Coordinates of N, CA, C and O in Angstrom, one line a residue:
X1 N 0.8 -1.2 0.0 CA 0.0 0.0 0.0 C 0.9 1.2 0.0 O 1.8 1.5 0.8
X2 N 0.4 2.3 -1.4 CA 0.9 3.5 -0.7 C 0.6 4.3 0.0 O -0.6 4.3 0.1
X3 N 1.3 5.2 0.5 CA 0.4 6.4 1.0 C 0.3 7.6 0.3 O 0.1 8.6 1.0
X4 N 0.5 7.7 -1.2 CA 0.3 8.7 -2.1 C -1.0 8.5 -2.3 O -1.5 7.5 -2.7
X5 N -2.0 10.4 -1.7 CA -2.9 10.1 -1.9 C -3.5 10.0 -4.0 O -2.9 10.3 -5.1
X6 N -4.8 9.5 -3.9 CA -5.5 9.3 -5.1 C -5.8 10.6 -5.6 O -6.2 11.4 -4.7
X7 N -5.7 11.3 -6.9 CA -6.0 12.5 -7.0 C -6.3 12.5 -8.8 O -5.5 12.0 -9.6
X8 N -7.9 13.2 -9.2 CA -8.5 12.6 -10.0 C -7.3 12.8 -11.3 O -7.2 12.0 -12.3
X9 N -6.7 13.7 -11.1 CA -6.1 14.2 -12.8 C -5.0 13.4 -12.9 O -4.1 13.8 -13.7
X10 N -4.7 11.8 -12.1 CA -3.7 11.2 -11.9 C -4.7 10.1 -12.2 O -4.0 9.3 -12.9
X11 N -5.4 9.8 -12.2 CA -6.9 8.7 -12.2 C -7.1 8.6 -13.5 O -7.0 7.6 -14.2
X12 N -7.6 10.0 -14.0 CA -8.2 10.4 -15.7 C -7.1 11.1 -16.3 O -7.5 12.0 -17.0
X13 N -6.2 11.0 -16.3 CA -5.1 11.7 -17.1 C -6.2 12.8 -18.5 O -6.6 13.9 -18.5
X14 N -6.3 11.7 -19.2 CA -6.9 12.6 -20.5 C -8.0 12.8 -20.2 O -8.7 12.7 -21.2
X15 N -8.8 13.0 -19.0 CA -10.2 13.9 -18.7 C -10.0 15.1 -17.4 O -10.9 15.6 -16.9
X16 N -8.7 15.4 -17.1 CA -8.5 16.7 -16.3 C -9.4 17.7 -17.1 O -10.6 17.7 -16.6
X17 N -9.1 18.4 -18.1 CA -9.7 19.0 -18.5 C -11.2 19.3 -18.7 O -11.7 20.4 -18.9
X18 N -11.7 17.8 -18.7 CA -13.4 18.3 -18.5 C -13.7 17.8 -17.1 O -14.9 17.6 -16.8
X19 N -13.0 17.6 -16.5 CA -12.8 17.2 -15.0 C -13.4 19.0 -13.9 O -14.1 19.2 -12.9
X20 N -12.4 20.0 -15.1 CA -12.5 20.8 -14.4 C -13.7 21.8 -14.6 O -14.1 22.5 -13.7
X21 N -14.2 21.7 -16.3 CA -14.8 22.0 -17.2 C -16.6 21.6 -16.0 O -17.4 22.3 -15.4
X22 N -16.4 20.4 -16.2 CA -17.8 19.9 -15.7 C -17.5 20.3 -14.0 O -18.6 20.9 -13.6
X23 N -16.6 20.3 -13.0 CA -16.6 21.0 -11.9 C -17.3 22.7 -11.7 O -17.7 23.4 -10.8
X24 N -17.0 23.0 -13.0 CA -17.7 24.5 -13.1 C -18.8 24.5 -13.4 O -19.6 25.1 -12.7
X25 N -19.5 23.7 -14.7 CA -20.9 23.9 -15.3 C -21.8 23.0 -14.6 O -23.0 23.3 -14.7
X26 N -21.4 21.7 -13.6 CA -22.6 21.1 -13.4 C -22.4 21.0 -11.8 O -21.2 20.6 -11.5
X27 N -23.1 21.3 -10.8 CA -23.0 21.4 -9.4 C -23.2 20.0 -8.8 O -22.7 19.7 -7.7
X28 N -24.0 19.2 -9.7 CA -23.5 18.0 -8.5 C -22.8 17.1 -8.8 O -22.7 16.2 -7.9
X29 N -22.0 17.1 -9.7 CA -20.6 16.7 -10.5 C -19.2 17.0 -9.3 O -18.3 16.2 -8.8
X30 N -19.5 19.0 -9.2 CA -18.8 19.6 -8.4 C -18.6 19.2 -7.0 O -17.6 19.5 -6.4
X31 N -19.7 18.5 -6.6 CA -20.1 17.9 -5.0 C -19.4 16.9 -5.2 O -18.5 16.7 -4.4
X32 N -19.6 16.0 -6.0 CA -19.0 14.6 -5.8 C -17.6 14.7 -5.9 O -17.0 13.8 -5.5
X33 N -17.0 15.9 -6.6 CA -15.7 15.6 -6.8 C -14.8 16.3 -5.5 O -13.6 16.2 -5.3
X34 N -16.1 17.0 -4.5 CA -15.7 17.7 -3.9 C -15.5 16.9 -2.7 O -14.8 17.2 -1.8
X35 N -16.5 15.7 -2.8 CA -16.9 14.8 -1.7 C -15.5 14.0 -1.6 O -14.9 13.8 -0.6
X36 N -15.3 13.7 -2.8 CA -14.1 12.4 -3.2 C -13.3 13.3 -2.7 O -13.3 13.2 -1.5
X37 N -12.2 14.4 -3.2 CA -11.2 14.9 -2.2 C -11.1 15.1 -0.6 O -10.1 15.2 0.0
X38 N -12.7 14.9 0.1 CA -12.4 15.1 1.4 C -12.2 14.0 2.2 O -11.8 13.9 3.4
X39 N -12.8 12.9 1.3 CA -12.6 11.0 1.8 C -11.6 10.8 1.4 O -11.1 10.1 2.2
X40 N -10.7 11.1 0.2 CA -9.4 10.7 -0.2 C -8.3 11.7 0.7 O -7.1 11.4 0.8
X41 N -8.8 13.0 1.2 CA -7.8 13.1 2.4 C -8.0 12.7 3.8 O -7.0 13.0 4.5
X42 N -8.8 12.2 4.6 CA -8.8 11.4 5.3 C -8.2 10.2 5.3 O -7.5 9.6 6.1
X43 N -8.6 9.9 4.1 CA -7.7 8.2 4.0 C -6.3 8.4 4.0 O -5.5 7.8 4.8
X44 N -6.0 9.1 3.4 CA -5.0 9.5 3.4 C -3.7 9.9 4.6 O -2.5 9.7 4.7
X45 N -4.8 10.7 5.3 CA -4.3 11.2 6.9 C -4.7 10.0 7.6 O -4.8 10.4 8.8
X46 N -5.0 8.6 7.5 CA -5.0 8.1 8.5 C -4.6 6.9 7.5 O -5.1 5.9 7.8
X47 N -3.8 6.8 6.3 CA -2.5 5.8 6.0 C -1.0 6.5 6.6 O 0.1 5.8 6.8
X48 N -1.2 7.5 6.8 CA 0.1 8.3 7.5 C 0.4 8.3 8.4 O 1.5 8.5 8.8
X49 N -1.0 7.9 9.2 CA -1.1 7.8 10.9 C -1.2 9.3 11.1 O -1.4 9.5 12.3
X50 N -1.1 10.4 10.4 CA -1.5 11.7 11.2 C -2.8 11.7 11.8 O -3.0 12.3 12.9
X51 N -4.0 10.8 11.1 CA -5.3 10.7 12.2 C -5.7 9.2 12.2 O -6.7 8.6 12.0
X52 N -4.5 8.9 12.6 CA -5.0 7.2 13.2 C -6.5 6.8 14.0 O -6.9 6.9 15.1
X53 N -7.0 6.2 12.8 CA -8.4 5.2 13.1 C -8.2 3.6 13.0 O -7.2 3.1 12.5
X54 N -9.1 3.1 13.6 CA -9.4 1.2 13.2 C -9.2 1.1 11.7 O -9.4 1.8 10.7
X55 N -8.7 -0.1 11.9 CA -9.0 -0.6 10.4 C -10.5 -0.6 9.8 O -10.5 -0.1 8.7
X56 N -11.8 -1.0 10.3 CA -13.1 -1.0 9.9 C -13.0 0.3 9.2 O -12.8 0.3 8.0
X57 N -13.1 1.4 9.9 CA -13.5 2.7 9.8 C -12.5 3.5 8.4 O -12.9 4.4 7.7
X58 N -11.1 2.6 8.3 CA -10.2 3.5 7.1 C -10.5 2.2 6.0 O -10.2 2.3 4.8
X59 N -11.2 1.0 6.3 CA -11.9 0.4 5.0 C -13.0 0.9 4.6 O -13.1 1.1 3.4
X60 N -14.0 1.2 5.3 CA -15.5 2.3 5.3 C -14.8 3.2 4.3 O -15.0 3.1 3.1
X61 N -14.1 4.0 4.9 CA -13.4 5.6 4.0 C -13.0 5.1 2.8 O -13.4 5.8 1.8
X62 N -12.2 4.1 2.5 CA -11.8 3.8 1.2 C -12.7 3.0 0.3 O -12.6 2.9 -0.9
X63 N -13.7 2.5 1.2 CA -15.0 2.0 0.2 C -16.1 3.2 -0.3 O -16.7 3.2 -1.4
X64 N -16.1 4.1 0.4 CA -16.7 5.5 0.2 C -16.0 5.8 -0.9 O -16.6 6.1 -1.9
X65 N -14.7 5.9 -1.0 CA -13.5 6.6 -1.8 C -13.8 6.1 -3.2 O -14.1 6.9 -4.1
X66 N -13.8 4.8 -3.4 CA -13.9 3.5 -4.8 C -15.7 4.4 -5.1 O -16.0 5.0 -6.1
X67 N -16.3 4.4 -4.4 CA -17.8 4.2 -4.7 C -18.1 5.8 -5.5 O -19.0 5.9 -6.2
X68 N -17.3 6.9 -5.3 CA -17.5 8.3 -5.4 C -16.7 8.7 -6.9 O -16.9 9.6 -7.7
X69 N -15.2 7.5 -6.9 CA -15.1 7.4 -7.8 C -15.7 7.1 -9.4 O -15.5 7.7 -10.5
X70 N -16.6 5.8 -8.9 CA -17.0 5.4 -9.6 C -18.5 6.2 -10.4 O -18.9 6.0 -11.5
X71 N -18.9 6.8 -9.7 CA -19.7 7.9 -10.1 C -19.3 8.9 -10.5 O -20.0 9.9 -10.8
X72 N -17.9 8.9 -10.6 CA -17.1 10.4 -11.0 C -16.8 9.6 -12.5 O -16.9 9.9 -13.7
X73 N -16.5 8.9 -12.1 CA -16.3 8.0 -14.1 C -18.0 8.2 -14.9 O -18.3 9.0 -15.8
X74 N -18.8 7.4 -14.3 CA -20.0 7.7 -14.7 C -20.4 8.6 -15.2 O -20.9 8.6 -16.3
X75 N -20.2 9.7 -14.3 CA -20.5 11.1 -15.1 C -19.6 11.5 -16.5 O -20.1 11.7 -17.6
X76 N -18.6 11.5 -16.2 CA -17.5 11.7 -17.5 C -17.4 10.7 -18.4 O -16.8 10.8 -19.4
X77 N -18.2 9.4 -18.0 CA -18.6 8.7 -19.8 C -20.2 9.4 -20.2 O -20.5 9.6 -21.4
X78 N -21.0 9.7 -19.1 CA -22.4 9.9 -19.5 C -21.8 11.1 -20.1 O -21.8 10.9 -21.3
X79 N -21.4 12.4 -19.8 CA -20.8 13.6 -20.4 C -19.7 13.9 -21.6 O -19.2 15.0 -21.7
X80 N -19.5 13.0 -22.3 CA -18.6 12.9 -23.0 C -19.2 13.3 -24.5 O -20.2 13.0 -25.0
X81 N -18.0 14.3 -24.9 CA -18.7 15.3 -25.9 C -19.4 14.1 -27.1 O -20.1 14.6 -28.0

């Protein structure tokens, strides 16, 4: 495991751009992507141990993390010019 966190424009290489595109024109696009950076820095701060939790609770966060993703792809195939 690393501890580099997940970050989308490393995920979608060739969809940064409407990554950011659709962060501006559609608001619940903007939420989710907004959602995913605040679970992927938690996960993050507690693979570091800066906020050491149970294991249950940093699998929760990272099943959160996969699931927010996955609707973040969803949208960017459903949106695709």
């Amino acid at each position: 495991m690393t501890h580099t966190p997940h970050e989308l424009a490393e995920d979608f290489p060739a969809e940064a751009e409407r990554i950011r595109d659709l962060r501006i024109s559609d608001p619940h696009f903007a939420r989710l992507v907004e959602e995913y950076y605040a679970v992927n820095k938690q996960v993050h701060r507690a693979e570091t141990r800066m906020d050491p939790m149970d294991t249950l609770q940093e699998e929760q966060l990272r099943k959160e993390r996969v699931h927010l993703k996955d609707e973040i792809r969803s949208r960017l195939i459903v949106s695709e010019p």
